[in-house]
Amino acid sequence: MKLVFATNNAHKLREVSQVVGDRFTLLTPRECGIDEDIPEEQPTLEGNALQKARYIYARTGLDCFADDTGLEVDALGGEPGVRSARYATDGHDDEANKRLLLERMQGVEARGAQFRTAIALIIGGKEYLFEGIVRGNITLEEQGDGGFGYDPLFVAEGCEQSFAEISAEEKNAISHRGRAVRKLAEFLQEL
Ligand code: IMP
């Protein structure tokens, strides 16, 4: 079964393919002739996921899904949240984002946070939403150089290593995106 996944991020594509398994062939927007940036201008993760999926569906008519993820830090009132990619600058600068987060968390003792992923699926023209959350803590400094984004700054509950120090399989087993994608996969299997 073919599904368009609204990302051109190879890292994410790999993570998600591992979870959905062989039954689904994931196509990227580029493989469907969509080269431009897909708009995500909504104030919530769910709104952005829906906006991206609707954009793909309107142009291709193919079954598709899109995700949006935010790092929600308790002590910062849920920031950076939906603005996680553009926290420090308008570009998508992971290094600047991590620096800014550590700066804002300087001297903060309660370091609880969560990654949250919203997935919007459009199948047969109907829309569905799925959510995945992983709770954890923001580290005092960067730990590890694997993963991407805020991975070196996040240690999941029950773990001692950051997301940048564990394997992709270990991360998928507990991560926000892994959880949301497994819900999506379970739903698709029941169709
Ligand atoms: P997106 O919605 O997946 O594009 O992610 C928004 C922001 O959160 C970007 O800055 C990503 O780098 C970051 N992000 C998303 N997923 C993860 C993750 O699994 N680990 C670390 N950072 C992530």
PDB file of C-alpha atoms and ligand atoms in Angstrom:
ATOM      1  CA  MET A   1       0.000   0.000   0.000  1.00  0.00           C
ATOM      2  CA  LYS A   2       1.329   3.402  -0.990  1.00  0.00           C
ATOM      3  CA  LEU A   3       1.241   6.352   1.368  1.00  0.00           C
ATOM      4  CA  VAL A   4       2.792   9.765   0.953  1.00  0.00           C
ATOM      5  CA  PHE A   5       4.637  10.927   4.069  1.00  0.00           C
ATOM      6  CA  ALA A   6       4.845  14.717   4.026  1.00  0.00           C
ATOM      7  CA  THR A   7       8.532  15.003   4.820  1.00  0.00           C
ATOM      8  CA  ASN A   8      11.763  15.290   2.871  1.00  0.00           C
ATOM      9  CA  ASN A   9      13.755  14.706   6.083  1.00  0.00           C
ATOM     10  CA  ALA A  10      15.673  11.452   5.469  1.00  0.00           C
ATOM     11  CA  HIS A  11      16.174  10.925   9.199  1.00  0.00           C
ATOM     12  CA  LYS A  12      12.459  10.995   9.903  1.00  0.00           C
ATOM     13  CA  LEU A  13      11.636   8.883   6.879  1.00  0.00           C
ATOM     14  CA  ARG A  14      13.990   6.171   8.150  1.00  0.00           C
ATOM     15  CA  GLU A  15      12.553   6.289  11.691  1.00  0.00           C
ATOM     16  CA  VAL A  16       8.984   6.100  10.447  1.00  0.00           C
ATOM     17  CA  SER A  17       9.631   3.372   7.825  1.00  0.00           C
ATOM     18  CA  GLN A  18      11.081   1.168  10.572  1.00  0.00           C
ATOM     19  CA  VAL A  19       7.849   1.425  12.529  1.00  0.00           C
ATOM     20  CA  VAL A  20       5.243   1.070   9.776  1.00  0.00           C
ATOM     21  CA  GLY A  21       7.024  -1.950   8.286  1.00  0.00           C
ATOM     22  CA  ASP A  22       7.058  -3.525   4.846  1.00  0.00           C
ATOM     23  CA  ARG A  23       3.335  -3.446   4.163  1.00  0.00           C
ATOM     24  CA  PHE A  24       3.515   0.243   3.371  1.00  0.00           C
ATOM     25  CA  THR A  25       5.647   1.932   0.743  1.00  0.00           C
ATOM     26  CA  LEU A  26       6.264   5.470   1.883  1.00  0.00           C
ATOM     27  CA  LEU A  27       6.629   8.086  -0.843  1.00  0.00           C
ATOM     28  CA  THR A  28       8.129  11.500  -0.230  1.00  0.00           C
ATOM     29  CA  PRO A  29       6.509  14.690  -1.584  1.00  0.00           C
ATOM     30  CA  ARG A  30       9.481  15.030  -3.939  1.00  0.00           C
ATOM     31  CA  GLU A  31       8.731  11.605  -5.410  1.00  0.00           C
ATOM     32  CA  CYS A  32       5.217  12.897  -6.119  1.00  0.00           C
ATOM     33  CA  GLY A  33       6.477  16.017  -7.888  1.00  0.00           C
ATOM     34  CA  ILE A  34       6.108  18.410  -4.933  1.00  0.00           C
ATOM     35  CA  ASP A  35       9.372  20.318  -4.623  1.00  0.00           C
ATOM     36  CA  GLU A  36       8.272  23.425  -2.770  1.00  0.00           C
ATOM     37  CA  ASP A  37       8.191  23.796   1.031  1.00  0.00           C
ATOM     38  CA  ILE A  38       4.895  22.542   2.402  1.00  0.00           C
ATOM     39  CA  PRO A  39       3.221  25.297   4.437  1.00  0.00           C
ATOM     40  CA  GLU A  40       2.917  24.912   8.212  1.00  0.00           C
ATOM     41  CA  GLU A  41       1.528  28.162   9.600  1.00  0.00           C
ATOM     42  CA  GLN A  42      -0.879  27.003  12.288  1.00  0.00           C
ATOM     43  CA  PRO A  43      -0.678  27.754  16.035  1.00  0.00           C
ATOM     44  CA  THR A  44      -0.871  24.075  17.073  1.00  0.00           C
ATOM     45  CA  LEU A  45       0.919  20.831  16.200  1.00  0.00           C
ATOM     46  CA  GLU A  46      -2.387  19.261  15.149  1.00  0.00           C
ATOM     47  CA  GLY A  47      -3.204  22.249  12.937  1.00  0.00           C
ATOM     48  CA  ASN A  48       0.161  22.040  11.196  1.00  0.00           C
ATOM     49  CA  ALA A  49      -0.054  18.272  10.667  1.00  0.00           C
ATOM     50  CA  LEU A  50      -3.506  18.704   9.111  1.00  0.00           C
ATOM     51  CA  GLN A  51      -2.404  21.631   6.965  1.00  0.00           C
ATOM     52  CA  LYS A  52       0.515  19.615   5.549  1.00  0.00           C
ATOM     53  CA  ALA A  53      -1.562  16.481   4.889  1.00  0.00           C
ATOM     54  CA  ARG A  54      -4.315  18.524   3.220  1.00  0.00           C
ATOM     55  CA  TYR A  55      -1.725  20.224   1.012  1.00  0.00           C
ATOM     56  CA  ILE A  56      -0.392  16.864  -0.224  1.00  0.00           C
ATOM     57  CA  TYR A  57      -3.871  15.423  -0.678  1.00  0.00           C
ATOM     58  CA  ALA A  58      -5.089  18.438  -2.651  1.00  0.00           C
ATOM     59  CA  ARG A  59      -2.160  18.121  -5.054  1.00  0.00           C
ATOM     60  CA  THR A  60      -1.824  14.362  -5.439  1.00  0.00           C
ATOM     61  CA  GLY A  61      -5.181  12.847  -4.428  1.00  0.00           C
ATOM     62  CA  LEU A  62      -3.095  10.116  -2.746  1.00  0.00           C
ATOM     63  CA  ASP A  63      -3.548   8.736   0.760  1.00  0.00           C
ATOM     64  CA  CYS A  64      -1.048  10.579   2.918  1.00  0.00           C
ATOM     65  CA  PHE A  65       0.019  11.590   6.386  1.00  0.00           C
ATOM     66  CA  ALA A  66       2.001  14.396   7.952  1.00  0.00           C
ATOM     67  CA  ASP A  67       3.516  14.902  11.375  1.00  0.00           C
ATOM     68  CA  ASP A  68       4.420  17.874  13.478  1.00  0.00           C
ATOM     69  CA  THR A  69       6.527  17.658  16.597  1.00  0.00           C
ATOM     70  CA  GLY A  70       7.297  20.035  19.410  1.00  0.00           C
ATOM     71  CA  LEU A  71       9.451  19.958  22.507  1.00  0.00           C
ATOM     72  CA  GLU A  72       7.269  21.232  25.347  1.00  0.00           C
ATOM     73  CA  VAL A  73       9.257  22.328  28.398  1.00  0.00           C
ATOM     74  CA  ASP A  74       7.304  22.615  31.669  1.00  0.00           C
ATOM     75  CA  ALA A  75       9.364  25.477  33.135  1.00  0.00           C
ATOM     76  CA  LEU A  76       8.942  27.481  29.913  1.00  0.00           C
ATOM     77  CA  GLY A  77       5.152  27.138  29.832  1.00  0.00           C
ATOM     78  CA  GLY A  78       5.294  24.569  27.030  1.00  0.00           C
ATOM     79  CA  GLU A  79       7.804  26.481  24.892  1.00  0.00           C
ATOM     80  CA  PRO A  80       9.291  26.062  22.337  1.00  0.00           C
ATOM     81  CA  GLY A  81       6.312  23.828  21.399  1.00  0.00           C
ATOM     82  CA  VAL A  82       4.951  24.452  17.936  1.00  0.00           C
ATOM     83  CA  ARG A  83       7.860  26.874  17.338  1.00  0.00           C
ATOM     84  CA  SER A  84      10.536  24.239  18.055  1.00  0.00           C
ATOM     85  CA  ALA A  85      12.120  24.392  14.589  1.00  0.00           C
ATOM     86  CA  ARG A  86      12.257  28.185  14.560  1.00  0.00           C
ATOM     87  CA  TYR A  87      12.942  28.791  18.238  1.00  0.00           C
ATOM     88  CA  ALA A  88      16.166  30.795  17.885  1.00  0.00           C
ATOM     89  CA  THR A  89      15.973  32.005  14.302  1.00  0.00           C
ATOM     90  CA  ASP A  90      13.602  31.987  11.357  1.00  0.00           C
ATOM     91  CA  GLY A  91      15.782  29.421   9.664  1.00  0.00           C
ATOM     92  CA  HIS A  92      15.910  25.881  10.995  1.00  0.00           C
ATOM     93  CA  ASP A  93      19.135  26.120  13.000  1.00  0.00           C
ATOM     94  CA  ASP A  94      19.445  23.155  15.385  1.00  0.00           C
ATOM     95  CA  GLU A  95      22.654  24.440  16.969  1.00  0.00           C
ATOM     96  CA  ALA A  96      21.180  27.877  17.727  1.00  0.00           C
ATOM     97  CA  ASN A  97      17.960  26.261  19.017  1.00  0.00           C
ATOM     98  CA  LYS A  98      19.858  24.036  21.459  1.00  0.00           C
ATOM     99  CA  ARG A  99      21.974  26.957  22.668  1.00  0.00           C
ATOM    100  CA  LEU A 100      18.905  29.099  23.297  1.00  0.00           C
ATOM    101  CA  LEU A 101      17.131  26.309  25.167  1.00  0.00           C
ATOM    102  CA  LEU A 102      20.128  25.728  27.458  1.00  0.00           C
ATOM    103  CA  GLU A 103      20.327  29.476  28.049  1.00  0.00           C
ATOM    104  CA  ARG A 104      16.640  29.725  29.014  1.00  0.00           C
ATOM    105  CA  MET A 105      17.055  26.702  31.311  1.00  0.00           C
ATOM    106  CA  GLN A 106      20.104  28.062  33.090  1.00  0.00           C
ATOM    107  CA  GLY A 107      19.588  27.827  36.852  1.00  0.00           C
ATOM    108  CA  VAL A 108      16.221  26.070  36.436  1.00  0.00           C
ATOM    109  CA  GLU A 109      15.950  23.032  38.684  1.00  0.00           C
ATOM    110  CA  ALA A 110      12.635  21.543  37.554  1.00  0.00           C
ATOM    111  CA  ARG A 111      13.678  20.346  34.094  1.00  0.00           C
ATOM    112  CA  GLY A 112      10.656  18.242  33.096  1.00  0.00           C
ATOM    113  CA  ALA A 113       9.668  18.298  29.430  1.00  0.00           C
ATOM    114  CA  GLN A 114       7.982  16.248  26.765  1.00  0.00           C
ATOM    115  CA  PHE A 115       8.274  15.650  23.075  1.00  0.00           C
ATOM    116  CA  ARG A 116       4.852  15.529  21.479  1.00  0.00           C
ATOM    117  CA  THR A 117       4.022  14.432  17.940  1.00  0.00           C
ATOM    118  CA  ALA A 118       0.730  14.921  16.160  1.00  0.00           C
ATOM    119  CA  ILE A 119       0.063  12.910  13.008  1.00  0.00           C
ATOM    120  CA  ALA A 120      -2.719  13.720  10.566  1.00  0.00           C
ATOM    121  CA  LEU A 121      -3.758  10.953   8.188  1.00  0.00           C
ATOM    122  CA  ILE A 122      -5.973  11.421   5.153  1.00  0.00           C
ATOM    123  CA  ILE A 123      -7.195   8.153   3.760  1.00  0.00           C
ATOM    124  CA  GLY A 124     -10.045   7.750   1.311  1.00  0.00           C
ATOM    125  CA  GLY A 125     -10.625  11.479   1.800  1.00  0.00           C
ATOM    126  CA  LYS A 126     -11.260  11.104   5.576  1.00  0.00           C
ATOM    127  CA  GLU A 127      -9.087  12.795   8.210  1.00  0.00           C
ATOM    128  CA  TYR A 128      -7.730  11.188  11.394  1.00  0.00           C
ATOM    129  CA  LEU A 129      -5.390  12.437  14.145  1.00  0.00           C
ATOM    130  CA  PHE A 130      -2.918  10.466  16.285  1.00  0.00           C
ATOM    131  CA  GLU A 131      -0.711  11.643  19.157  1.00  0.00           C
ATOM    132  CA  GLY A 132       2.469  10.352  20.766  1.00  0.00           C
ATOM    133  CA  ILE A 133       4.155  11.740  23.896  1.00  0.00           C
ATOM    134  CA  VAL A 134       7.388  10.914  25.708  1.00  0.00           C
ATOM    135  CA  ARG A 135       8.148  12.542  29.048  1.00  0.00           C
ATOM    136  CA  GLY A 136      11.679  13.267  30.201  1.00  0.00           C
ATOM    137  CA  ASN A 137      14.110  15.931  31.343  1.00  0.00           C
ATOM    138  CA  ILE A 138      16.270  18.599  29.748  1.00  0.00           C
ATOM    139  CA  THR A 139      19.969  17.938  30.379  1.00  0.00           C
ATOM    140  CA  LEU A 140      22.394  20.528  31.759  1.00  0.00           C
ATOM    141  CA  GLU A 141      24.569  20.271  28.658  1.00  0.00           C
ATOM    142  CA  GLU A 142      24.651  18.416  25.336  1.00  0.00           C
ATOM    143  CA  GLN A 143      25.035  14.661  25.656  1.00  0.00           C
ATOM    144  CA  GLY A 144      25.943  12.575  22.601  1.00  0.00           C
ATOM    145  CA  ASP A 145      26.122  13.342  18.918  1.00  0.00           C
ATOM    146  CA  GLY A 146      23.627  10.933  17.337  1.00  0.00           C
ATOM    147  CA  GLY A 147      20.024  11.726  16.423  1.00  0.00           C
ATOM    148  CA  PHE A 148      18.967  15.205  15.362  1.00  0.00           C
ATOM    149  CA  GLY A 149      17.313  18.377  16.597  1.00  0.00           C
ATOM    150  CA  TYR A 150      17.075  18.572  20.388  1.00  0.00           C
ATOM    151  CA  ASP A 151      18.074  14.901  20.895  1.00  0.00           C
ATOM    152  CA  PRO A 152      21.318  15.664  22.808  1.00  0.00           C
ATOM    153  CA  LEU A 153      19.343  17.715  25.365  1.00  0.00           C
ATOM    154  CA  PHE A 154      16.612  15.196  26.199  1.00  0.00           C
ATOM    155  CA  VAL A 155      16.744  12.182  28.524  1.00  0.00           C
ATOM    156  CA  ALA A 156      13.527  10.160  28.521  1.00  0.00           C
ATOM    157  CA  GLU A 157      11.986   9.003  31.799  1.00  0.00           C
ATOM    158  CA  GLY A 158      13.521   5.684  32.862  1.00  0.00           C
ATOM    159  CA  CYS A 159      16.644   6.294  30.723  1.00  0.00           C
ATOM    160  CA  GLU A 160      20.087   7.487  31.677  1.00  0.00           C
ATOM    161  CA  GLN A 161      21.276   8.355  28.200  1.00  0.00           C
ATOM    162  CA  SER A 162      20.004  11.130  25.979  1.00  0.00           C
ATOM    163  CA  PHE A 163      18.164  10.494  22.700  1.00  0.00           C
ATOM    164  CA  ALA A 164      21.465  11.315  20.957  1.00  0.00           C
ATOM    165  CA  GLU A 165      23.252   8.466  22.794  1.00  0.00           C
ATOM    166  CA  ILE A 166      20.849   5.599  22.080  1.00  0.00           C
ATOM    167  CA  SER A 167      20.270   3.674  18.840  1.00  0.00           C
ATOM    168  CA  ALA A 168      17.501   4.529  16.383  1.00  0.00           C
ATOM    169  CA  GLU A 169      15.719   1.291  17.406  1.00  0.00           C
ATOM    170  CA  GLU A 170      15.887   2.175  21.112  1.00  0.00           C
ATOM    171  CA  LYS A 171      14.639   5.678  20.381  1.00  0.00           C
ATOM    172  CA  ASN A 172      11.774   4.426  18.219  1.00  0.00           C
ATOM    173  CA  ALA A 173      10.638   2.064  20.980  1.00  0.00           C
ATOM    174  CA  ILE A 174       9.946   4.920  23.388  1.00  0.00           C
ATOM    175  CA  SER A 175       9.828   8.127  21.390  1.00  0.00           C
ATOM    176  CA  HIS A 176       6.928  10.503  20.724  1.00  0.00           C
ATOM    177  CA  ARG A 177       7.107   9.823  16.972  1.00  0.00           C
ATOM    178  CA  GLY A 178       7.476   6.049  17.479  1.00  0.00           C
ATOM    179  CA  ARG A 179       4.361   6.054  19.671  1.00  0.00           C
ATOM    180  CA  ALA A 180       2.323   8.177  17.297  1.00  0.00           C
ATOM    181  CA  VAL A 181       3.418   6.145  14.274  1.00  0.00           C
ATOM    182  CA  ARG A 182       2.576   2.848  15.999  1.00  0.00           C
ATOM    183  CA  LYS A 183      -0.942   4.187  16.615  1.00  0.00           C
ATOM    184  CA  LEU A 184      -1.118   5.104  12.941  1.00  0.00           C
ATOM    185  CA  ALA A 185       0.185   1.659  11.895  1.00  0.00           C
ATOM    186  CA  GLU A 186      -2.315  -0.153  14.163  1.00  0.00           C
ATOM    187  CA  PHE A 187      -5.124   1.897  12.658  1.00  0.00           C
ATOM    188  CA  LEU A 188      -3.985   1.152   9.108  1.00  0.00           C
ATOM    189  CA  GLN A 189      -3.718  -2.571   9.851  1.00  0.00           C
ATOM    190  CA  GLU A 190      -7.358  -2.667  10.899  1.00  0.00           C
ATOM    191  CA  LEU A 191      -8.633  -1.102   7.675  1.00  0.00           C
TER     192      LEU A 191
HETATM  193  P1  IMP B   1       9.203  18.727  13.058  1.00  0.00           P
HETATM  194  O1  IMP B   1       7.824  19.173  13.290  1.00  0.00           O
HETATM  195  O2  IMP B   1       9.342  17.256  13.143  1.00  0.00           O
HETATM  196  O3  IMP B   1       9.833  19.311  11.839  1.00  0.00           O
HETATM  197  O4  IMP B   1      10.096  19.212  14.258  1.00  0.00           O
HETATM  198  C1  IMP B   1      10.086  20.503  14.787  1.00  0.00           C
HETATM  199  C2  IMP B   1      11.342  20.733  15.596  1.00  0.00           C
HETATM  200  O5  IMP B   1      11.484  19.763  16.621  1.00  0.00           O
HETATM  201  C3  IMP B   1      12.648  20.687  14.812  1.00  0.00           C
HETATM  202  O6  IMP B   1      13.502  21.669  15.370  1.00  0.00           O
HETATM  203  C4  IMP B   1      13.214  19.345  15.054  1.00  0.00           C
HETATM  204  O7  IMP B   1      14.603  19.347  14.992  1.00  0.00           O
HETATM  205  C5  IMP B   1      12.709  19.047  16.451  1.00  0.00           C
HETATM  206  N1  IMP B   1      12.440  17.618  16.567  1.00  0.00           N
HETATM  207  C6  IMP B   1      11.432  16.929  15.970  1.00  0.00           C
HETATM  208  N2  IMP B   1      11.525  15.627  16.276  1.00  0.00           N
HETATM  209  C7  IMP B   1      12.611  15.513  17.076  1.00  0.00           C
HETATM  210  C8  IMP B   1      13.232  14.395  17.686  1.00  0.00           C
HETATM  211  O8  IMP B   1      12.831  13.231  17.579  1.00  0.00           O
HETATM  212  N3  IMP B   1      14.326  14.673  18.415  1.00  0.00           N
HETATM  213  C9  IMP B   1      14.828  15.915  18.575  1.00  0.00           C
HETATM  214  N4  IMP B   1      14.293  16.981  18.007  1.00  0.00           N
HETATM  215  C10 IMP B   1      13.191  16.780  17.262  1.00  0.00           C
END
